[in-house]
Amino acid sequence: MHDSKTSSKPPRGLTLRQTLKPAIPSPLTRIAWNRDGSRLALPSRSGAVHIWSAQTNHFQLEIQSSAAAWATAVAWSAKGDLIAINTGDKRIRIWNVIRGNRVRIRNGNRLSLEGTTVDWSTDGNHLAFGQATGGFTVWDADRWVKLFDRVGKGEPSSLAWAPSGQQLAVAYRQPARVNSFETLPHRIY
């Protein structure tokens, strides 16, 4: 086992390429690569999400997702231009990382959803998030309209779309379980 405190060598089979250090030293939470591997999002307990570019080898953007809550998780859209940020105040915020601004939806309002976890479908057409009150919601990511709510018992801790985009797995904290749902396109439109 590799111990970074006692050894500078990485474990056998791995080569340390570099170490990234955001400008604001804050504990990092669930990091995530975009789908083509060109950007890495580093959400932190300070509420900031740092976007690192693998092409330039520099941080290209710092998103202050919430002044009041730490960034707990992130999910990239299929195109890699949008990022959904889940924060400790159980909100989901959508940012355009190319423009560096929050996404505005219907009537110019910003999307701010109450949620505990978030994931984009593999085709980028749907955004699912776990509801703090239990269950989950799926949104149409092109029109920013809610497609459906699934009311459930227990707070989702994680969710993930299947590569086909036709199944959504939802993990719950209490009682501990994973439910898999078939999301046939003709039924959610």
PDB file of C-alpha atoms in Angstrom, residues 40-147:
ATOM      1  CA  LEU A  40     -11.236  17.843 -14.581  1.00  0.00           C
ATOM      2  CA  ALA A  41     -13.637  19.399 -12.066  1.00  0.00           C
ATOM      3  CA  LEU A  42     -12.476  19.660  -8.469  1.00  0.00           C
ATOM      4  CA  PRO A  43     -15.365  20.539  -6.138  1.00  0.00           C
ATOM      5  CA  SER A  44     -14.343  21.675  -2.669  1.00  0.00           C
ATOM      6  CA  ARG A  45     -15.738  22.339   0.765  1.00  0.00           C
ATOM      7  CA  SER A  46     -15.198  26.065   0.216  1.00  0.00           C
ATOM      8  CA  GLY A  47     -18.099  25.977  -2.271  1.00  0.00           C
ATOM      9  CA  ALA A  48     -15.750  26.540  -5.210  1.00  0.00           C
ATOM     10  CA  VAL A  49     -15.341  24.194  -8.154  1.00  0.00           C
ATOM     11  CA  HIS A  50     -12.010  24.474  -9.938  1.00  0.00           C
ATOM     12  CA  ILE A  51     -11.909  23.452 -13.609  1.00  0.00           C
ATOM     13  CA  TRP A  52      -8.496  22.211 -14.723  1.00  0.00           C
ATOM     14  CA  SER A  53      -7.626  21.904 -18.412  1.00  0.00           C
ATOM     15  CA  ALA A  54      -5.589  18.846 -19.400  1.00  0.00           C
ATOM     16  CA  GLN A  55      -4.670  20.590 -22.669  1.00  0.00           C
ATOM     17  CA  THR A  56      -3.141  23.720 -21.126  1.00  0.00           C
ATOM     18  CA  ASN A  57      -2.161  22.061 -17.847  1.00  0.00           C
ATOM     19  CA  HIS A  58      -3.645  25.014 -15.938  1.00  0.00           C
ATOM     20  CA  PHE A  59      -6.785  25.844 -14.018  1.00  0.00           C
ATOM     21  CA  GLN A  60      -9.035  27.597 -16.519  1.00  0.00           C
ATOM     22  CA  LEU A  61     -11.982  28.525 -14.327  1.00  0.00           C
ATOM     23  CA  GLU A  62     -13.061  28.794 -10.721  1.00  0.00           C
ATOM     24  CA  ILE A  63     -16.799  28.559 -10.160  1.00  0.00           C
ATOM     25  CA  GLN A  64     -18.129  29.800  -6.850  1.00  0.00           C
ATOM     26  CA  SER A  65     -21.163  27.546  -6.732  1.00  0.00           C
ATOM     27  CA  SER A  66     -22.377  28.591  -3.308  1.00  0.00           C
ATOM     28  CA  ALA A  67     -21.063  30.937  -0.669  1.00  0.00           C
ATOM     29  CA  ALA A  68     -23.038  29.146   2.017  1.00  0.00           C
ATOM     30  CA  ALA A  69     -22.413  25.479   1.193  1.00  0.00           C
ATOM     31  CA  TRP A  70     -19.611  23.256   0.008  1.00  0.00           C
ATOM     32  CA  ALA A  71     -19.655  21.596  -3.401  1.00  0.00           C
ATOM     33  CA  THR A  72     -20.299  17.902  -2.801  1.00  0.00           C
ATOM     34  CA  ALA A  73     -20.388  16.441  -6.327  1.00  0.00           C
ATOM     35  CA  VAL A  74     -20.300  17.386  -9.985  1.00  0.00           C
ATOM     36  CA  ALA A  75     -21.491  15.834 -13.248  1.00  0.00           C
ATOM     37  CA  TRP A  76     -20.516  16.839 -16.788  1.00  0.00           C
ATOM     38  CA  SER A  77     -22.895  17.052 -19.740  1.00  0.00           C
ATOM     39  CA  ALA A  78     -22.084  14.827 -22.724  1.00  0.00           C
ATOM     40  CA  LYS A  79     -20.697  17.774 -24.720  1.00  0.00           C
ATOM     41  CA  GLY A  80     -18.549  18.907 -21.787  1.00  0.00           C
ATOM     42  CA  ASP A  81     -19.804  22.493 -21.893  1.00  0.00           C
ATOM     43  CA  LEU A  82     -22.172  22.243 -18.922  1.00  0.00           C
ATOM     44  CA  ILE A  83     -21.525  21.045 -15.409  1.00  0.00           C
ATOM     45  CA  ALA A  84     -24.117  20.254 -12.759  1.00  0.00           C
ATOM     46  CA  ILE A  85     -22.892  21.086  -9.263  1.00  0.00           C
ATOM     47  CA  ASN A  86     -24.472  19.576  -6.172  1.00  0.00           C
ATOM     48  CA  THR A  87     -23.876  21.598  -2.997  1.00  0.00           C
ATOM     49  CA  GLY A  88     -24.186  20.925   0.713  1.00  0.00           C
ATOM     50  CA  ASP A  89     -27.342  23.045   0.895  1.00  0.00           C
ATOM     51  CA  LYS A  90     -28.886  20.310  -1.303  1.00  0.00           C
ATOM     52  CA  ARG A  91     -29.100  22.451  -4.419  1.00  0.00           C
ATOM     53  CA  ILE A  92     -28.132  21.578  -7.987  1.00  0.00           C
ATOM     54  CA  ARG A  93     -26.736  24.445 -10.032  1.00  0.00           C
ATOM     55  CA  ILE A  94     -25.903  24.280 -13.743  1.00  0.00           C
ATOM     56  CA  TRP A  95     -22.915  26.215 -15.106  1.00  0.00           C
ATOM     57  CA  ASN A  96     -21.635  26.734 -18.632  1.00  0.00           C
ATOM     58  CA  VAL A  97     -17.874  26.212 -18.268  1.00  0.00           C
ATOM     59  CA  ILE A  98     -17.124  27.710 -21.694  1.00  0.00           C
ATOM     60  CA  ARG A  99     -18.829  31.013 -20.874  1.00  0.00           C
ATOM     61  CA  GLY A 100     -18.204  30.855 -17.127  1.00  0.00           C
ATOM     62  CA  ASN A 101     -21.794  31.635 -16.116  1.00  0.00           C
ATOM     63  CA  ARG A 102     -24.848  30.003 -14.578  1.00  0.00           C
ATOM     64  CA  VAL A 103     -27.337  28.569 -17.046  1.00  0.00           C
ATOM     65  CA  ARG A 104     -30.581  30.501 -17.314  1.00  0.00           C
ATOM     66  CA  ILE A 105     -33.752  28.650 -18.099  1.00  0.00           C
ATOM     67  CA  ARG A 106     -37.363  29.585 -18.801  1.00  0.00           C
ATOM     68  CA  ASN A 107     -38.073  33.290 -18.315  1.00  0.00           C
ATOM     69  CA  GLY A 108     -34.418  33.986 -17.533  1.00  0.00           C
ATOM     70  CA  ASN A 109     -34.545  32.177 -14.204  1.00  0.00           C
ATOM     71  CA  ARG A 110     -31.537  30.247 -13.039  1.00  0.00           C
ATOM     72  CA  LEU A 111     -31.955  26.541 -12.464  1.00  0.00           C
ATOM     73  CA  SER A 112     -31.622  25.806  -8.773  1.00  0.00           C
ATOM     74  CA  LEU A 113     -32.975  22.404  -7.863  1.00  0.00           C
ATOM     75  CA  GLU A 114     -33.172  20.762  -4.476  1.00  0.00           C
ATOM     76  CA  GLY A 115     -31.111  17.612  -4.650  1.00  0.00           C
ATOM     77  CA  THR A 116     -28.588  15.293  -3.071  1.00  0.00           C
ATOM     78  CA  THR A 117     -26.820  13.759  -6.080  1.00  0.00           C
ATOM     79  CA  VAL A 118     -26.761  14.394  -9.809  1.00  0.00           C
ATOM     80  CA  ASP A 119     -25.931  12.696 -13.130  1.00  0.00           C
ATOM     81  CA  TRP A 120     -26.339  13.473 -16.858  1.00  0.00           C
ATOM     82  CA  SER A 121     -27.555  10.812 -19.260  1.00  0.00           C
ATOM     83  CA  THR A 122     -24.829   9.603 -21.604  1.00  0.00           C
ATOM     84  CA  ASP A 123     -26.396  11.407 -24.564  1.00  0.00           C
ATOM     85  CA  GLY A 124     -26.688  14.629 -22.544  1.00  0.00           C
ATOM     86  CA  ASN A 125     -30.445  14.895 -23.097  1.00  0.00           C
ATOM     87  CA  HIS A 126     -31.496  14.249 -19.496  1.00  0.00           C
ATOM     88  CA  LEU A 127     -30.370  15.347 -16.062  1.00  0.00           C
ATOM     89  CA  ALA A 128     -31.382  13.229 -13.084  1.00  0.00           C
ATOM     90  CA  PHE A 129     -31.007  14.266  -9.494  1.00  0.00           C
ATOM     91  CA  GLY A 130     -31.848  12.683  -6.177  1.00  0.00           C
ATOM     92  CA  GLN A 131     -34.344  14.629  -4.106  1.00  0.00           C
ATOM     93  CA  ALA A 132     -33.513  15.514  -0.524  1.00  0.00           C
ATOM     94  CA  THR A 133     -37.111  14.616   0.347  1.00  0.00           C
ATOM     95  CA  GLY A 134     -36.756  11.147  -1.212  1.00  0.00           C
ATOM     96  CA  GLY A 135     -37.049   9.885  -4.769  1.00  0.00           C
ATOM     97  CA  PHE A 136     -35.571  11.477  -7.868  1.00  0.00           C
ATOM     98  CA  THR A 137     -36.431  13.786 -10.747  1.00  0.00           C
ATOM     99  CA  VAL A 138     -35.475  13.678 -14.437  1.00  0.00           C
ATOM    100  CA  TRP A 139     -35.258  16.897 -16.472  1.00  0.00           C
ATOM    101  CA  ASP A 140     -35.097  17.452 -20.226  1.00  0.00           C
ATOM    102  CA  ALA A 141     -31.715  19.179 -20.537  1.00  0.00           C
ATOM    103  CA  ASP A 142     -32.520  20.908 -23.829  1.00  0.00           C
ATOM    104  CA  ARG A 143     -35.752  22.624 -22.813  1.00  0.00           C
ATOM    105  CA  TRP A 144     -35.130  22.598 -19.005  1.00  0.00           C
ATOM    106  CA  VAL A 145     -38.520  21.133 -18.233  1.00  0.00           C
ATOM    107  CA  LYS A 146     -39.234  18.484 -15.645  1.00  0.00           C
ATOM    108  CA  LEU A 147     -40.135  15.158 -17.256  1.00  0.00           C
TER     109      LEU A 147
END
